[in-house]
mmCIF file of C-alpha atoms in Angstrom:
data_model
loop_
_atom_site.group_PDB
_atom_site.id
_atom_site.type_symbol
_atom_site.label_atom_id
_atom_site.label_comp_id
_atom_site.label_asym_id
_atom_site.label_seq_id
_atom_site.Cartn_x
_atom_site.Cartn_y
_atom_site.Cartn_z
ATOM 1 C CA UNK X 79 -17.541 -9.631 -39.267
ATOM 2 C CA UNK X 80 -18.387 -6.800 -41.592
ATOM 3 C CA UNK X 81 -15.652 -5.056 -43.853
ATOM 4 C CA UNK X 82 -15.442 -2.129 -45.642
ATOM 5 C CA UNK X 83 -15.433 -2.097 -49.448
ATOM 6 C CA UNK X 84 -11.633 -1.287 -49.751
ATOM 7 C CA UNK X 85 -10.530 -4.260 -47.757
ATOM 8 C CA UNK X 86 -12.623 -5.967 -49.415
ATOM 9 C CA UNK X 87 -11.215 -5.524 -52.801
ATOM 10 C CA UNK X 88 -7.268 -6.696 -51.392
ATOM 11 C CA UNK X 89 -5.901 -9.317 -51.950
ATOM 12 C CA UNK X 90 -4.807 -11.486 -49.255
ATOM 13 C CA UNK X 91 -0.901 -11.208 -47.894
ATOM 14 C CA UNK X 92 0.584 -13.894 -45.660
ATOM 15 C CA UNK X 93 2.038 -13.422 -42.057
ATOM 16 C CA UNK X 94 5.003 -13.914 -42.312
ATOM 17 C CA UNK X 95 6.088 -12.944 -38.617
ATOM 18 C CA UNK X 96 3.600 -14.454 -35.605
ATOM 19 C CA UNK X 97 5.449 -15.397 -32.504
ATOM 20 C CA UNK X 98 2.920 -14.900 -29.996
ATOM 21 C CA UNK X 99 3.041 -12.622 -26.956
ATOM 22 C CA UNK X 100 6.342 -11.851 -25.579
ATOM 23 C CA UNK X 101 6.767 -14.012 -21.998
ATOM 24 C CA UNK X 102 6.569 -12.062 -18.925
ATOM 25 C CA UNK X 103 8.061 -13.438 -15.542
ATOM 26 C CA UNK X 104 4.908 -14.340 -13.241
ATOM 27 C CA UNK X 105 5.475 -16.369 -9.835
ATOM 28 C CA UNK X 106 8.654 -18.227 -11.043
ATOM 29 C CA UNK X 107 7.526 -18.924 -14.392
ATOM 30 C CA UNK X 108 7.655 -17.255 -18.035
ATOM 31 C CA UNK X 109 4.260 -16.963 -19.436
ATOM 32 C CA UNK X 110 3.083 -16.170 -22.600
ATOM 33 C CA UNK X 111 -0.352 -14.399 -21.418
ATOM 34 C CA UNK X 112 -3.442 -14.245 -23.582
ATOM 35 C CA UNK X 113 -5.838 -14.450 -21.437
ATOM 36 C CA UNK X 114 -6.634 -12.984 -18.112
ATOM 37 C CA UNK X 115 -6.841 -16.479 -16.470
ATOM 38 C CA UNK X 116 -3.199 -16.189 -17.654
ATOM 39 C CA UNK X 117 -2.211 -13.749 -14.784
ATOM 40 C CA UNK X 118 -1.026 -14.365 -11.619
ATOM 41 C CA UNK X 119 1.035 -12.382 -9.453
ATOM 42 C CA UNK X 120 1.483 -9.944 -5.989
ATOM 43 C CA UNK X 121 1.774 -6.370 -6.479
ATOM 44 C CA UNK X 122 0.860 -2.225 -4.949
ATOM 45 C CA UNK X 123 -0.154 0.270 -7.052
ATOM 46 C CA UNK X 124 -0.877 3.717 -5.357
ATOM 47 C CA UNK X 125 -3.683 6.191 -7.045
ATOM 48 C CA UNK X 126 -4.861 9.448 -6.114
ATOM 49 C CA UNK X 127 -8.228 11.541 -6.370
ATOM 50 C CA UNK X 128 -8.891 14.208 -8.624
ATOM 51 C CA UNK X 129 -8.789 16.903 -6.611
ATOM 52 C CA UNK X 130 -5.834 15.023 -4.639
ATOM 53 C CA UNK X 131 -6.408 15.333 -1.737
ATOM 54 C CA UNK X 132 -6.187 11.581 -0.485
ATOM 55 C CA UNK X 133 -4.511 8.868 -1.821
ATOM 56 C CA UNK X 134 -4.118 4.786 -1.524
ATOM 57 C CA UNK X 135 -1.705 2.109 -1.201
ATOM 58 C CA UNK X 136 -3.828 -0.628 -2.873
ATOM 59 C CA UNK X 137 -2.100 -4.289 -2.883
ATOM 60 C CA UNK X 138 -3.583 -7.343 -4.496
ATOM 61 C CA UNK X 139 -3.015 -11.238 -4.676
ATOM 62 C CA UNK X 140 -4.023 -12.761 -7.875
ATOM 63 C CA UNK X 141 -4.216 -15.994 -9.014
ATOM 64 C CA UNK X 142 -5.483 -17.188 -12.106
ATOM 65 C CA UNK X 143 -6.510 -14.195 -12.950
ATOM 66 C CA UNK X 144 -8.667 -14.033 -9.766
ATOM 67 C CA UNK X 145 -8.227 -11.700 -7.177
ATOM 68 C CA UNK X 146 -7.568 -14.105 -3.963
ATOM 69 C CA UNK X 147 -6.577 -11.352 -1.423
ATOM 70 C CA UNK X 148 -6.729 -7.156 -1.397
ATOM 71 C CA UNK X 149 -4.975 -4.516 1.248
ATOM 72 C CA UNK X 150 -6.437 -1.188 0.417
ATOM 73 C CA UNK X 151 -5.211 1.778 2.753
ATOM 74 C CA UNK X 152 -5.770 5.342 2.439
ATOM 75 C CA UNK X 153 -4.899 8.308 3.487
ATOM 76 C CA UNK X 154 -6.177 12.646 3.533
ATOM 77 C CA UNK X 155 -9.225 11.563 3.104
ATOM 78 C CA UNK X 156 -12.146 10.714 5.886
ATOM 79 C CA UNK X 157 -14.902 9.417 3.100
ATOM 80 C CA UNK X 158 -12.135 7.181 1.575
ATOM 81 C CA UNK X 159 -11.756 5.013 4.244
ATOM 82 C CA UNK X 160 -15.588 3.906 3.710
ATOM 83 C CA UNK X 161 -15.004 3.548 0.557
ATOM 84 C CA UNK X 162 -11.764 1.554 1.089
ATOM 85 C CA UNK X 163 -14.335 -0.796 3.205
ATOM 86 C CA UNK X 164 -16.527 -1.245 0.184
ATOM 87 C CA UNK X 165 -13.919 -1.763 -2.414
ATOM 88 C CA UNK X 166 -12.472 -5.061 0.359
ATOM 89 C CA UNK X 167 -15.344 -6.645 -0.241
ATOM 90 C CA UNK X 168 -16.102 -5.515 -3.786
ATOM 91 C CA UNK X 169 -12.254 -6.688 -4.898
ATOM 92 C CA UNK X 170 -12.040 -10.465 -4.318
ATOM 93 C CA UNK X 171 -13.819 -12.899 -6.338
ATOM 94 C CA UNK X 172 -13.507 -10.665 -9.192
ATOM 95 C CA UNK X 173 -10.733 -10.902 -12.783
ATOM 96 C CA UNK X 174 -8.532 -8.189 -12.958
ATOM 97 C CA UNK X 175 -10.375 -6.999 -15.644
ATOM 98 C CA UNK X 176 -13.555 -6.921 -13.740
ATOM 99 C CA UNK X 177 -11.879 -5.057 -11.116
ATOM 100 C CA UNK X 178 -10.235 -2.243 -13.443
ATOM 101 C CA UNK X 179 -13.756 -1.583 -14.946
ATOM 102 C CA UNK X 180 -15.715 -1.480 -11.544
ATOM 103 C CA UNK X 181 -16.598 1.668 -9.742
ATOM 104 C CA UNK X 182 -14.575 1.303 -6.598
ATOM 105 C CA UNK X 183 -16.440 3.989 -4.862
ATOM 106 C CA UNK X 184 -13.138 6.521 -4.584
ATOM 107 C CA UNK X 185 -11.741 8.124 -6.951
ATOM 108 C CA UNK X 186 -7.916 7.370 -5.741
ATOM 109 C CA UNK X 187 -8.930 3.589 -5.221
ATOM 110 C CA UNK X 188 -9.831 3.442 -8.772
ATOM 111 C CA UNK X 189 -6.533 5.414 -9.673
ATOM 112 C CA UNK X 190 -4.549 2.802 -7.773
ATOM 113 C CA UNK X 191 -6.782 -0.221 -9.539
ATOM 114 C CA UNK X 192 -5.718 1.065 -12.754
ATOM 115 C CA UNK X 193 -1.713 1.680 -11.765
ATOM 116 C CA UNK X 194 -1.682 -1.522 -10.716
ATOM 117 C CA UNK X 195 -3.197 -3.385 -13.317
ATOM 118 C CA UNK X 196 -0.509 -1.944 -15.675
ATOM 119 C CA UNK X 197 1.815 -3.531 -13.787
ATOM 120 C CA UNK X 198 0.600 -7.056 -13.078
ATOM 121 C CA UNK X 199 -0.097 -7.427 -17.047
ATOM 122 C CA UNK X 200 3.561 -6.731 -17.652
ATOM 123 C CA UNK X 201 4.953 -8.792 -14.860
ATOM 124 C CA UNK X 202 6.036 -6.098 -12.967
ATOM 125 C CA UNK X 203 5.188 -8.196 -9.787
ATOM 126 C CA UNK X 204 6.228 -8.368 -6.615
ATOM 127 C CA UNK X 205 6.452 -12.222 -6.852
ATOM 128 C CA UNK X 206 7.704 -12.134 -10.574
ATOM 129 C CA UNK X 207 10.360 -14.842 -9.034
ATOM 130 C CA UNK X 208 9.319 -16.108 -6.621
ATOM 131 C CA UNK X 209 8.088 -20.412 -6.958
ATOM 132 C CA UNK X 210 4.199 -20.521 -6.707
ATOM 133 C CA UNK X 211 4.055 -16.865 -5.427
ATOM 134 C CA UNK X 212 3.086 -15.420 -2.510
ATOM 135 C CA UNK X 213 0.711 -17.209 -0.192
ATOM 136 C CA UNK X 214 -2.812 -15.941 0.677
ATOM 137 C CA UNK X 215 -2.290 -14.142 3.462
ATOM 138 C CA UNK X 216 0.816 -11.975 2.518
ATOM 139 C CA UNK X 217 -1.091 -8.820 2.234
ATOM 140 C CA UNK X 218 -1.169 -8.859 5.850
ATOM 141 C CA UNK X 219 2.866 -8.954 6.362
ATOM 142 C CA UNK X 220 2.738 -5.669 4.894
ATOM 143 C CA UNK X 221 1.372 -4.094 7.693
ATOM 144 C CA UNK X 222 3.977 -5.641 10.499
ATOM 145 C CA UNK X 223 3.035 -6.630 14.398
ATOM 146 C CA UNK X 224 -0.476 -5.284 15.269
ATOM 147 C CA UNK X 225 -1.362 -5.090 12.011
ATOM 148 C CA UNK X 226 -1.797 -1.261 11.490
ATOM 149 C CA UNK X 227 -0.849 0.916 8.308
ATOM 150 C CA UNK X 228 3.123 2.159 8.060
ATOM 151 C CA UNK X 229 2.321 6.286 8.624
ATOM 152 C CA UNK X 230 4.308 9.261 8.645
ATOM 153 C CA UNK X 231 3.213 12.072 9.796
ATOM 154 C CA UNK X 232 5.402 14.972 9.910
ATOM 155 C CA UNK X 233 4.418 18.856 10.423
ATOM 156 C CA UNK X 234 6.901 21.880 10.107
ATOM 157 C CA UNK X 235 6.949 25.658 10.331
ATOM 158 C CA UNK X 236 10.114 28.230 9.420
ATOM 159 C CA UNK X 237 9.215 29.920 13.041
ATOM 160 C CA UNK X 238 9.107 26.798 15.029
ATOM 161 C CA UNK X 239 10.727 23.805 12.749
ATOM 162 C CA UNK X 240 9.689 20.881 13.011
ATOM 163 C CA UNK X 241 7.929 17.751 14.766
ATOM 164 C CA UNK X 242 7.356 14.254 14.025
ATOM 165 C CA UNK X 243 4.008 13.724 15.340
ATOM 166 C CA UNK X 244 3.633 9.407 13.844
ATOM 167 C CA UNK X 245 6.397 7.386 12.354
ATOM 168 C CA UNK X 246 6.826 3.543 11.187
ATOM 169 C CA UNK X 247 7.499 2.751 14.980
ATOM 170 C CA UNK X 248 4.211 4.382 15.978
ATOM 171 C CA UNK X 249 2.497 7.714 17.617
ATOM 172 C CA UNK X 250 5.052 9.585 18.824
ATOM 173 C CA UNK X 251 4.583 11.025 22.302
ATOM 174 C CA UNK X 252 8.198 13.165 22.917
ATOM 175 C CA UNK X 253 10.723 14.642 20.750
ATOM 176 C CA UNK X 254 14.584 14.708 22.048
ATOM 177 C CA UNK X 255 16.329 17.404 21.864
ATOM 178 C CA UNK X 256 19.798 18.537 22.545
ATOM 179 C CA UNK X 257 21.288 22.079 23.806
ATOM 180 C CA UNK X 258 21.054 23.359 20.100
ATOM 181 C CA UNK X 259 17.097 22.304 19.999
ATOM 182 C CA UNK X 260 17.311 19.903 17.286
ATOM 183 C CA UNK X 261 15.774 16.881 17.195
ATOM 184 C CA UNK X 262 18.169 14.031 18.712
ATOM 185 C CA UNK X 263 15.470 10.951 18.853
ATOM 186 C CA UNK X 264 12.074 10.439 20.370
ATOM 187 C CA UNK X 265 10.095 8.431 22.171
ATOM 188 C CA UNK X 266 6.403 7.013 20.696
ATOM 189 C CA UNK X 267 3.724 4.039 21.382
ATOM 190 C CA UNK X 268 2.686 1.871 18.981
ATOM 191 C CA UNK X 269 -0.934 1.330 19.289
ATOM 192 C CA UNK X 270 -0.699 -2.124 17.437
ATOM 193 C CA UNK X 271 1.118 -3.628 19.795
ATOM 194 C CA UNK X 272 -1.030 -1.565 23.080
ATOM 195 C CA UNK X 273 -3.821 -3.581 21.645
ATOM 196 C CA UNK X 274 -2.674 -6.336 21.636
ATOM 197 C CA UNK X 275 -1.546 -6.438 24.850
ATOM 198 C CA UNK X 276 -5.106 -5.478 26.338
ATOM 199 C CA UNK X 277 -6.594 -7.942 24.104
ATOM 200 C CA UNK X 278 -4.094 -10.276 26.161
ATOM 201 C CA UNK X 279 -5.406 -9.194 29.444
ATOM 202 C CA UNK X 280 -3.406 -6.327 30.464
ATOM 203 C CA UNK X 281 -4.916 -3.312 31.767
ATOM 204 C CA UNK X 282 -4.347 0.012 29.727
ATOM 205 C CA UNK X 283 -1.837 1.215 32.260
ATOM 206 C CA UNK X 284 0.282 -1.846 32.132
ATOM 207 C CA UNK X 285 -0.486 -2.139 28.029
ATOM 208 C CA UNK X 286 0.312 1.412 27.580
ATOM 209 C CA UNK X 287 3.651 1.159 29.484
ATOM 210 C CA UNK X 288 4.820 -2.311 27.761
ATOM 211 C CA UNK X 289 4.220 -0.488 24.125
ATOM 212 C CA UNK X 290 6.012 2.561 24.306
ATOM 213 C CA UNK X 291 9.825 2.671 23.018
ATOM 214 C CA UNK X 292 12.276 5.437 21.807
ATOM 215 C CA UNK X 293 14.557 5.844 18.909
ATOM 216 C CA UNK X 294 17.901 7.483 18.347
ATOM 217 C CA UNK X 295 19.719 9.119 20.961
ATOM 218 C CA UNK X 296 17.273 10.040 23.521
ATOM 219 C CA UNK X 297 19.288 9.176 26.441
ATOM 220 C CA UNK X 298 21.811 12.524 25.690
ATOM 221 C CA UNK X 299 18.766 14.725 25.633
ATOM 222 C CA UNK X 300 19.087 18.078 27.245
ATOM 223 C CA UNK X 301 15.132 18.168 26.942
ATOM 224 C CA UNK X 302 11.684 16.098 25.516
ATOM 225 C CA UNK X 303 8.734 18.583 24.026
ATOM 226 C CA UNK X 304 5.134 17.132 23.441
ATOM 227 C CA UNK X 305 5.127 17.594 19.724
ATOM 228 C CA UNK X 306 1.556 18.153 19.607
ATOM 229 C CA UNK X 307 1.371 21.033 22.214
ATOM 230 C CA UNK X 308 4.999 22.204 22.742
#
């Protein structure tokens, strides 16, 4: 250790104040963290490229300090989703600190890496409470039956309003609407669950019919639109 002339020449002054690092709630347990092997937890940060014009929903699983489990998911951007493929297998294996300085290809993946970081080293974890945390594996619950990304996608225009064209319940295929044209309810398939169902043996026809649903109150339409054409 090299010091500079001035603090060379002080004299020494005790500490009289060292508690330590101030506990953080991690997986059910308060933890004085000093080391990265310290941290444990389940948490999302979202991050966003420079230009911003994509973004991701990046969730991780650490234990240890070692990332056990990652969900990255992106969005606006057609070159993020390769890099999203890249950064799945660059994530686990690797400290959180390893992860925060490694080039995860996008810029919004690295943006999300960062957000979340900040809050998994202050405890700001999903599974802050809960007894041994989350189990490996959770990352997937996220993503609900079929296991597909939560979307919205919603378009709108003062001269023709609006349409809902994908929605938490899936693609949407007709919007309801009642004698004053607004929207009522609609009707959509949810590809997730069409898969399945043809990975189950159905045919597409019989797949495609068991999927589809509606929401809201699509029986009292006075008429459905394609919300793609109409």
């Amino acid at each position: 250790m090299i010091y500079s002339h001035e603090v060379e020449m002080m004299c020494p002054v005790a500490q009289g104040v060292a508690h330590g690092a101030a506990p953080i709630p991690e997986e059910s347990k308060w933890v004085k963290a000093k080391d990265i092997k310290d941290i444990s937890g389940f948490t999302h940060g979202v991050g966003w490229c420079a230009p911003q014009q994509g973004t991701c929903k990046l969730t991780l699983n650490v234990k240890d300090g070692i990332i056990q489990e990652c969900l990255v998911e992106t969005i606006g951007c057609s070159g993020m989703t390769h890099s999203a493929a890249m950064a799945s297998e660059i994530l686990p294996g690797r400290t959180i600190l390893e992860a925060l300085n490694t080039d995860l290809v996008c810029d919004a993946i690295n943006t999300a890496m960062r957000e979340l970081f900040l809050q998994i080293v202050y405890g700001r974890s999903q599974s802050a409470f809960s007894e041994d945390g989350l189990v490996i594996g959770a990352g997937l619950e996220d993503l609900g039956k079929g296991l597909r990304s939560q979307i919205g996608t919603m378009y709108g225009t003062l001269a023709k309003g609006p349409r809902y064209l994908e929605m938490t319940d899936g693609y949407v295929t007709k919007l309801a609407l009642n004698e004053d044209d607004e929207i009522i309810g609609y009707k959509f398939i949810n590809f997730g669950k069409m898969m399945d169902f043809i990975k189950a043996g159905d045919d597409v026809n019989t797949a495609f019919e068991k999927a589809q649903g509606q929401y809201g109150r699509v029986d009292d339409a006075v008429k459905f639109i394609d919300p793609r054409k109409e």
